[in-house]
mmCIF file with all atom_site columns, C-alpha atoms in Angstrom:
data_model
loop_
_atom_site.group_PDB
_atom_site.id
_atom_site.type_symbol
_atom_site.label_atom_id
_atom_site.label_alt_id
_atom_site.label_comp_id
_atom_site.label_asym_id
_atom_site.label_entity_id
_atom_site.label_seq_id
_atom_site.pdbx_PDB_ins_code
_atom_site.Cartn_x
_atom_site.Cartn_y
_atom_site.Cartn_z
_atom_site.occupancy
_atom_site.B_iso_or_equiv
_atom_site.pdbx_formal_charge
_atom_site.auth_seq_id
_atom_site.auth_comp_id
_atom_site.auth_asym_id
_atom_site.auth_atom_id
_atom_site.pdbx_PDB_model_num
ATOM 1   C CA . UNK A 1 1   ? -11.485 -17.713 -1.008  1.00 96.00 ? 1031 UNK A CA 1
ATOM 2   C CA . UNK A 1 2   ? -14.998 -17.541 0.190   1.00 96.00 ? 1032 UNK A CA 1
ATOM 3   C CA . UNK A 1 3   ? -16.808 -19.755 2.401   1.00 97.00 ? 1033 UNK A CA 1
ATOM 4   C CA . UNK A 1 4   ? -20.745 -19.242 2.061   1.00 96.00 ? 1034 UNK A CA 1
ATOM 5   C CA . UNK A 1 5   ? -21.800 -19.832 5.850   1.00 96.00 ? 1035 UNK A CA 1
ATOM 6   C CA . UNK A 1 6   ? -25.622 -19.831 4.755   1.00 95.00 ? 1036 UNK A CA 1
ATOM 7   C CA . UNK A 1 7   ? -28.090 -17.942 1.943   1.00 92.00 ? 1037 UNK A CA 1
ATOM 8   C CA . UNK A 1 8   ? -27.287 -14.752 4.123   1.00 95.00 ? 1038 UNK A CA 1
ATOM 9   C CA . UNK A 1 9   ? -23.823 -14.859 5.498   1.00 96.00 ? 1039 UNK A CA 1
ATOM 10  C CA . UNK A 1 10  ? -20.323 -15.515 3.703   1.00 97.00 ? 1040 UNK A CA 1
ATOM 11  C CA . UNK A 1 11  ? -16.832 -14.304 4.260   1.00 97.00 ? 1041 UNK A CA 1
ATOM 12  C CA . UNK A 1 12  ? -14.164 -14.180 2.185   1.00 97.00 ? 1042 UNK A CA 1
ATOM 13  C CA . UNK A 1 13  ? -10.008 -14.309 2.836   1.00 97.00 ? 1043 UNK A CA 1
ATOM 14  C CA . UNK A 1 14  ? -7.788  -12.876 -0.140  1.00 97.00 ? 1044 UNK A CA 1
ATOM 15  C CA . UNK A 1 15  ? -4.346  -11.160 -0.266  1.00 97.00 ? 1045 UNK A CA 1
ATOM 16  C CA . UNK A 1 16  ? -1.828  -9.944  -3.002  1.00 97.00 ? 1046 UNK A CA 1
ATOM 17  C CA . UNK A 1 17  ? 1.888   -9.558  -3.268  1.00 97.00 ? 1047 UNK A CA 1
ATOM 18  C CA . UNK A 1 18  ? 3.581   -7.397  -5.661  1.00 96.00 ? 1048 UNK A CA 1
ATOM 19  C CA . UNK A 1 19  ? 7.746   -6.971  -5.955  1.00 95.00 ? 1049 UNK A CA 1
ATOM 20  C CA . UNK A 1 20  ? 9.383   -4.369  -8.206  1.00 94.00 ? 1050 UNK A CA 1
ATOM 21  C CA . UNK A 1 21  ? 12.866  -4.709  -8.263  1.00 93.00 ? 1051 UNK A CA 1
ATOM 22  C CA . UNK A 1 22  ? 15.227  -2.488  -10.879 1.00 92.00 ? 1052 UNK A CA 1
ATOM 23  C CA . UNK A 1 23  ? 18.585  -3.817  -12.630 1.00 92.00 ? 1053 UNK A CA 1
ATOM 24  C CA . UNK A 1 24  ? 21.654  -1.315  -12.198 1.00 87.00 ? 1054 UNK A CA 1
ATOM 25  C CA . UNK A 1 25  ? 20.840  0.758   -15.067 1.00 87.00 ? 1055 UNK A CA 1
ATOM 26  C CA . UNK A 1 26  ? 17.423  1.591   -13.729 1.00 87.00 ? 1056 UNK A CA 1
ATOM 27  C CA . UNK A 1 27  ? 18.533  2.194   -10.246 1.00 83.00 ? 1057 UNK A CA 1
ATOM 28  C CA . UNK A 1 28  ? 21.199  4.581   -11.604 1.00 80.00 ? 1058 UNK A CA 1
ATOM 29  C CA . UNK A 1 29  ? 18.844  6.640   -13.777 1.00 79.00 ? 1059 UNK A CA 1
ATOM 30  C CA . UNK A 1 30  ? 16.773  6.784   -10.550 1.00 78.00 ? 1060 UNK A CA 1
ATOM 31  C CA . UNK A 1 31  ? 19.333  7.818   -8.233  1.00 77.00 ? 1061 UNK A CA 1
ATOM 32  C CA . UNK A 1 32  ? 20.365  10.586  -10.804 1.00 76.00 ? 1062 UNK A CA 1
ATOM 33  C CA . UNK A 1 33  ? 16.931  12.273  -10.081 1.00 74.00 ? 1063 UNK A CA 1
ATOM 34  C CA . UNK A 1 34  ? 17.678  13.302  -7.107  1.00 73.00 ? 1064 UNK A CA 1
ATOM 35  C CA . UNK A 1 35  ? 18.636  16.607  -5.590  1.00 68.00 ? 1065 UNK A CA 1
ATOM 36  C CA . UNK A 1 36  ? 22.726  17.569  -5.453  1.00 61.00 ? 1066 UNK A CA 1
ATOM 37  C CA . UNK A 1 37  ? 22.825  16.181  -2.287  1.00 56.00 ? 1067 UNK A CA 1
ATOM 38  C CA . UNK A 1 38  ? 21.452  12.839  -3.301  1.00 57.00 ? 1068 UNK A CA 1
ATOM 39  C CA . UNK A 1 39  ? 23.968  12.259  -5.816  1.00 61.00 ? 1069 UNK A CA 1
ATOM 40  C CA . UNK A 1 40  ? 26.697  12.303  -3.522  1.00 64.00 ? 1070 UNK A CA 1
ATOM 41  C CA . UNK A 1 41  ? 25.133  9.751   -1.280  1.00 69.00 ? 1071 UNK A CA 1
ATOM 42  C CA . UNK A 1 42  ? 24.217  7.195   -3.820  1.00 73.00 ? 1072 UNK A CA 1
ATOM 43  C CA . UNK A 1 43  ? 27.428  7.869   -5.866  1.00 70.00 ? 1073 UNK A CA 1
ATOM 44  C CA . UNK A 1 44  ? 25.202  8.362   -9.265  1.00 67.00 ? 1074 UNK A CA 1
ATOM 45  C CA . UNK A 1 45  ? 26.246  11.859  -10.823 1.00 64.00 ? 1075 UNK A CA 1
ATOM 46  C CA . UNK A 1 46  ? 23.670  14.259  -11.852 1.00 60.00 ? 1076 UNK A CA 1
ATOM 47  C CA . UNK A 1 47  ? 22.049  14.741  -14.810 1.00 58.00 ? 1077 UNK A CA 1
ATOM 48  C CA . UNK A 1 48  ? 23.269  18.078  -16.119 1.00 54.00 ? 1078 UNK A CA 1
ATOM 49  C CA . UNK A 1 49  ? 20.858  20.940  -15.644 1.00 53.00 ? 1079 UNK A CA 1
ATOM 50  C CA . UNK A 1 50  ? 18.188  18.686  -13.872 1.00 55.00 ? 1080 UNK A CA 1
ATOM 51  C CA . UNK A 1 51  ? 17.149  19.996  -10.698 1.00 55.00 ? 1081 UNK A CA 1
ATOM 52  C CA . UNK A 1 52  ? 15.718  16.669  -8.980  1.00 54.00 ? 1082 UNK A CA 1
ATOM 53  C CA . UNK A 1 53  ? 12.906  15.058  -9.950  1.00 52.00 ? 1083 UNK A CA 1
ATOM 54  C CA . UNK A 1 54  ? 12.448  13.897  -6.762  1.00 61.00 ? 1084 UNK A CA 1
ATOM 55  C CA . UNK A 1 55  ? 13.266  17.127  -5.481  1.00 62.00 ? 1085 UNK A CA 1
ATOM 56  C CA . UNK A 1 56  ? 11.414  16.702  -1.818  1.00 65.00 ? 1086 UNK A CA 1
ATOM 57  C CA . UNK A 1 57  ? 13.501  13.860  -1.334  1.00 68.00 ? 1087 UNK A CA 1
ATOM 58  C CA . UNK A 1 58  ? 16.992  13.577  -0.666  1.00 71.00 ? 1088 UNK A CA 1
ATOM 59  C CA . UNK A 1 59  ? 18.516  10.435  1.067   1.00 73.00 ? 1089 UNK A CA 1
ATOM 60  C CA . UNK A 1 60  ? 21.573  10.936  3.627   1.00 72.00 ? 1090 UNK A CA 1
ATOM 61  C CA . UNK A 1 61  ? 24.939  8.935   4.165   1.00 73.00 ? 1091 UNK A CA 1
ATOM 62  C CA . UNK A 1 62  ? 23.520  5.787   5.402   1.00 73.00 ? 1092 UNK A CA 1
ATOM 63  C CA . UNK A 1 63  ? 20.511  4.556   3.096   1.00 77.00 ? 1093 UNK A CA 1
ATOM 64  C CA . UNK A 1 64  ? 20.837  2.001   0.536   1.00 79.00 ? 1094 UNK A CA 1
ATOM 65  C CA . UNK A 1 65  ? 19.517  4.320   -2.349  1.00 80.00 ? 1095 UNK A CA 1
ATOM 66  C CA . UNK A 1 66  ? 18.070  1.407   -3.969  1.00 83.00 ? 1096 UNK A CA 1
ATOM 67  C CA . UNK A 1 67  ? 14.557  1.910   -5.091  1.00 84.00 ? 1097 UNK A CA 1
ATOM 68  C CA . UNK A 1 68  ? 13.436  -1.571  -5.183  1.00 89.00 ? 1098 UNK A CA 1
ATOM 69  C CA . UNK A 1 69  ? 9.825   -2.233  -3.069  1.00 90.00 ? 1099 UNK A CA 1
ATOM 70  C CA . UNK A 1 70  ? 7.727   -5.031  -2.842  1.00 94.00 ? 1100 UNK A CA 1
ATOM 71  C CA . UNK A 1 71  ? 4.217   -4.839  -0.695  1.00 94.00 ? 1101 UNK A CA 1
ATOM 72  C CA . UNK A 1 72  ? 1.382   -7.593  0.184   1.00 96.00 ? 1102 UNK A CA 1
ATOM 73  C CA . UNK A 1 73  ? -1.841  -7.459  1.242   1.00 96.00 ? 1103 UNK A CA 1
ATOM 74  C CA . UNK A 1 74  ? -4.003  -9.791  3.738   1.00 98.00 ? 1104 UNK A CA 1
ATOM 75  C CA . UNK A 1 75  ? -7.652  -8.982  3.890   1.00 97.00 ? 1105 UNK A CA 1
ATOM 76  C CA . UNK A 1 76  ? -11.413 -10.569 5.205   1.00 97.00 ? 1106 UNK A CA 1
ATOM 77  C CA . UNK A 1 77  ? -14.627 -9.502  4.473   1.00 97.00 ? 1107 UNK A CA 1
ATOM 78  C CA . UNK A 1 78  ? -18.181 -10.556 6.268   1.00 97.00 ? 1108 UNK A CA 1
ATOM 79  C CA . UNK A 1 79  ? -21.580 -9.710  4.637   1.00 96.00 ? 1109 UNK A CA 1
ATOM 80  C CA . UNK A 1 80  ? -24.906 -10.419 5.735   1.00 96.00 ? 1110 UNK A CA 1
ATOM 81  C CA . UNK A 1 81  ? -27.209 -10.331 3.409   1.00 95.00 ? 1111 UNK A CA 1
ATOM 82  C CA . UNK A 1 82  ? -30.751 -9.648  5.370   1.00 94.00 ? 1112 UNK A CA 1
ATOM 83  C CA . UNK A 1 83  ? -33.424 -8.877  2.412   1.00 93.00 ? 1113 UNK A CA 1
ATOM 84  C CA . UNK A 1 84  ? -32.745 -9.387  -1.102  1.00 88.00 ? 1114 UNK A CA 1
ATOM 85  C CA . UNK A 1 85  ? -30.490 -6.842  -2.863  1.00 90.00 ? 1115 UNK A CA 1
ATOM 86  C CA . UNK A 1 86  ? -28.935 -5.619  0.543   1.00 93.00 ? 1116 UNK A CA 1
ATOM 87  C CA . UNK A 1 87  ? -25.428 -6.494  1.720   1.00 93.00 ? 1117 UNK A CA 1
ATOM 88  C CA . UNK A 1 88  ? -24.138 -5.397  4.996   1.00 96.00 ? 1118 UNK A CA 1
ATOM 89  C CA . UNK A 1 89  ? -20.707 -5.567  5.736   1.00 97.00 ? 1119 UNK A CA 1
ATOM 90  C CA . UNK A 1 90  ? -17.346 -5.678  7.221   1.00 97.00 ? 1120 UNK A CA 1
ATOM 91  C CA . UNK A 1 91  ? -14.049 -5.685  5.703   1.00 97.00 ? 1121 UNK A CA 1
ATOM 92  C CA . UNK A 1 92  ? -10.535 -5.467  7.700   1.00 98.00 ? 1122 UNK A CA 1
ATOM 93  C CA . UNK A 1 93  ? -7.108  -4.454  5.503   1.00 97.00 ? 1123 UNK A CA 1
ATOM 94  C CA . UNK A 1 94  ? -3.552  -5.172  6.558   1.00 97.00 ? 1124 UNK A CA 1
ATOM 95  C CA . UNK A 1 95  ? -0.958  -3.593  4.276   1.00 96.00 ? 1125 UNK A CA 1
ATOM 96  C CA . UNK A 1 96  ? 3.253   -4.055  4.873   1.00 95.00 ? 1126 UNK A CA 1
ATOM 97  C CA . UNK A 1 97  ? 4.773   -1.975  2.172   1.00 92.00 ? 1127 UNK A CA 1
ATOM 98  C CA . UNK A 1 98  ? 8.900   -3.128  2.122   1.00 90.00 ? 1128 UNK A CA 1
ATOM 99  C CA . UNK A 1 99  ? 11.158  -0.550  0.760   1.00 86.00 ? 1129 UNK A CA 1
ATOM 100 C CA . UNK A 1 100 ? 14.526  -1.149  0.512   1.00 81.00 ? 1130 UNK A CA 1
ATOM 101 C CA . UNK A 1 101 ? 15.250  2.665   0.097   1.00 78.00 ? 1131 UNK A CA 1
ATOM 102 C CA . UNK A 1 102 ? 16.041  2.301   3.811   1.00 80.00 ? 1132 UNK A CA 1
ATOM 103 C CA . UNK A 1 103 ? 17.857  5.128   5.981   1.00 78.00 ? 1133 UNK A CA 1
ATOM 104 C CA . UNK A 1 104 ? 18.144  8.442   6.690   1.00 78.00 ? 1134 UNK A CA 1
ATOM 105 C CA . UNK A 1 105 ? 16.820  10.938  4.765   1.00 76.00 ? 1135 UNK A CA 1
ATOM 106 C CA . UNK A 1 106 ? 15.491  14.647  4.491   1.00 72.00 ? 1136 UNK A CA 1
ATOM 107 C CA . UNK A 1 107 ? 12.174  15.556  3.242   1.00 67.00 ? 1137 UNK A CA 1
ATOM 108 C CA . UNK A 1 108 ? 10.859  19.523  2.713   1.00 66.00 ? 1138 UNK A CA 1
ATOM 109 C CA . UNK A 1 109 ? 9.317   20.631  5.690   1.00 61.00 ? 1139 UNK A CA 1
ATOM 110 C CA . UNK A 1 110 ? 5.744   19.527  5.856   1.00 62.00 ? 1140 UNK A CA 1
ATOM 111 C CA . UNK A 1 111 ? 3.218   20.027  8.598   1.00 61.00 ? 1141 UNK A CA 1
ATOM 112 C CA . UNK A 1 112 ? 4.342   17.582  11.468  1.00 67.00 ? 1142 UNK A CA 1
ATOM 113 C CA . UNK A 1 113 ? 6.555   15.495  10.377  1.00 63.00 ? 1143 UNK A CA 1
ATOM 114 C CA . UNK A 1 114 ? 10.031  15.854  11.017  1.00 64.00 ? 1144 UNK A CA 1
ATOM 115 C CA . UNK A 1 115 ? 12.473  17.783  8.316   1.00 65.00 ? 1145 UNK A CA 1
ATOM 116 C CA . UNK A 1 116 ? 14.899  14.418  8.657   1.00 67.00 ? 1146 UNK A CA 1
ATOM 117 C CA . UNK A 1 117 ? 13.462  10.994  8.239   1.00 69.00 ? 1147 UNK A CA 1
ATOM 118 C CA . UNK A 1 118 ? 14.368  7.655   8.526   1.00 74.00 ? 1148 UNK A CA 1
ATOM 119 C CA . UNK A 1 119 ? 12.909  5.318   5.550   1.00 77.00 ? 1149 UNK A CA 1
ATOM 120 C CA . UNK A 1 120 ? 11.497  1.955   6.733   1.00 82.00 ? 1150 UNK A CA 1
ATOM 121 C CA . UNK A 1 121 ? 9.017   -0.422  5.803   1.00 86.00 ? 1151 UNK A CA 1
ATOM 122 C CA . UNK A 1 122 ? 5.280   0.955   6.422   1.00 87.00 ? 1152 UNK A CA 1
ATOM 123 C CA . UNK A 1 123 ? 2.342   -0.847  7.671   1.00 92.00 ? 1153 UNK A CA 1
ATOM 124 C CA . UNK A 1 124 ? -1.422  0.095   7.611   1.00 94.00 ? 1154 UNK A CA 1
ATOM 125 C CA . UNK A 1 125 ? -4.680  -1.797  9.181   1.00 97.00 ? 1155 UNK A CA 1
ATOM 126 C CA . UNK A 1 126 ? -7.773  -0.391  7.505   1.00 97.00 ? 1156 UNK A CA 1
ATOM 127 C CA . UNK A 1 127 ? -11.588 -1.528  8.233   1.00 97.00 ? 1157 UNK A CA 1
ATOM 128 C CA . UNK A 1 128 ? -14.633 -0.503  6.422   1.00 97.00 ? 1158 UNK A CA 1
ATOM 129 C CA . UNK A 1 129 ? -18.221 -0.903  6.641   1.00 97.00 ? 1159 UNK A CA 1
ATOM 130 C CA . UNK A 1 130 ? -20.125 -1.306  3.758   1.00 94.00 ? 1160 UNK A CA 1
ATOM 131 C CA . UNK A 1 131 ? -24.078 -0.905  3.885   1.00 95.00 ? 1161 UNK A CA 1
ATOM 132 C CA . UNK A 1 132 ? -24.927 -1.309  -0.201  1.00 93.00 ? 1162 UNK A CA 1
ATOM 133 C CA . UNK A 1 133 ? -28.543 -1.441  -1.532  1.00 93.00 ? 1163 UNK A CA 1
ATOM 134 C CA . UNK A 1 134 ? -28.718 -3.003  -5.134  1.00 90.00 ? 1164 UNK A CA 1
ATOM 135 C CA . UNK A 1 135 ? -31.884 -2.032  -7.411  1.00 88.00 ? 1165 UNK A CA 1
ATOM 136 C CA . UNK A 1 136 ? -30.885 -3.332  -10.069 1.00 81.00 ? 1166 UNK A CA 1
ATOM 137 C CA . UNK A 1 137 ? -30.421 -7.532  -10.156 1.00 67.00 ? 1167 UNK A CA 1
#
């Protein structure tokens, strides 16, 4: 939606929701990607020979194993519009990412974060300023 406040200011309100969810055969071939130790935790066995393909990633007695995710999206944006062919703005982000690949885990060591790892849903707020000159109309 956008609501055009006068020839040089507007803002705008949008948002998004997307859901991926996998039937059992999916989630099984998924499940039998991961490392040795993952296959014993999500009762899937192995395929022969395959290493992991999610080898950084190896979930621990406790998570669901399911792979399904769903995230949405609420943003606004305000741009002034001072001259002709200029737009000036501001534009704030919130992101919830919902995994249902929730519990413990172990990732490979990497920088700060710890070696064991609990999987939860993830938020984000993100801004940006936009300063845009158009020369072409």
């Amino acid at each position: 939606y956008e609501h055009i406040w006068n020839p040089r200011w507007r803002t705008s309100f949008f948002g998004g929701y997307v859901d991926v969810s996998y039937n059992d055969a999916a989630k099984n071939l998924i499940n039998a990607s991961l490392p040795a130790a993952g296959f014993a935790v999500c009762g899937v066995p192995g395929v022969p020979g395959n290493p992991g393909a999610f080898a950084a990633v190896t979930p621990a007695v406790g998570n669901s194993c399911s792979p399904n995710y769903s995230f949405f999206e609420i943003g606004s944006r305000t741009q002034w519009n001072p001259v002709a062919q200029l737009d000036i703005g501001l534009e704030v982000l919130y992101t919830k990412s919902n995994t249902a690949f929730k519990g413990p885990g172990t990732y490979l060591a990497n920088g700060p974060r710890p070696a064991v790892f609990v999987f939860d849903d993830q938020e984000v707020w993100s801004a940006m300023f936009r300063w845009q000159r158009n020369f072409y109309p």
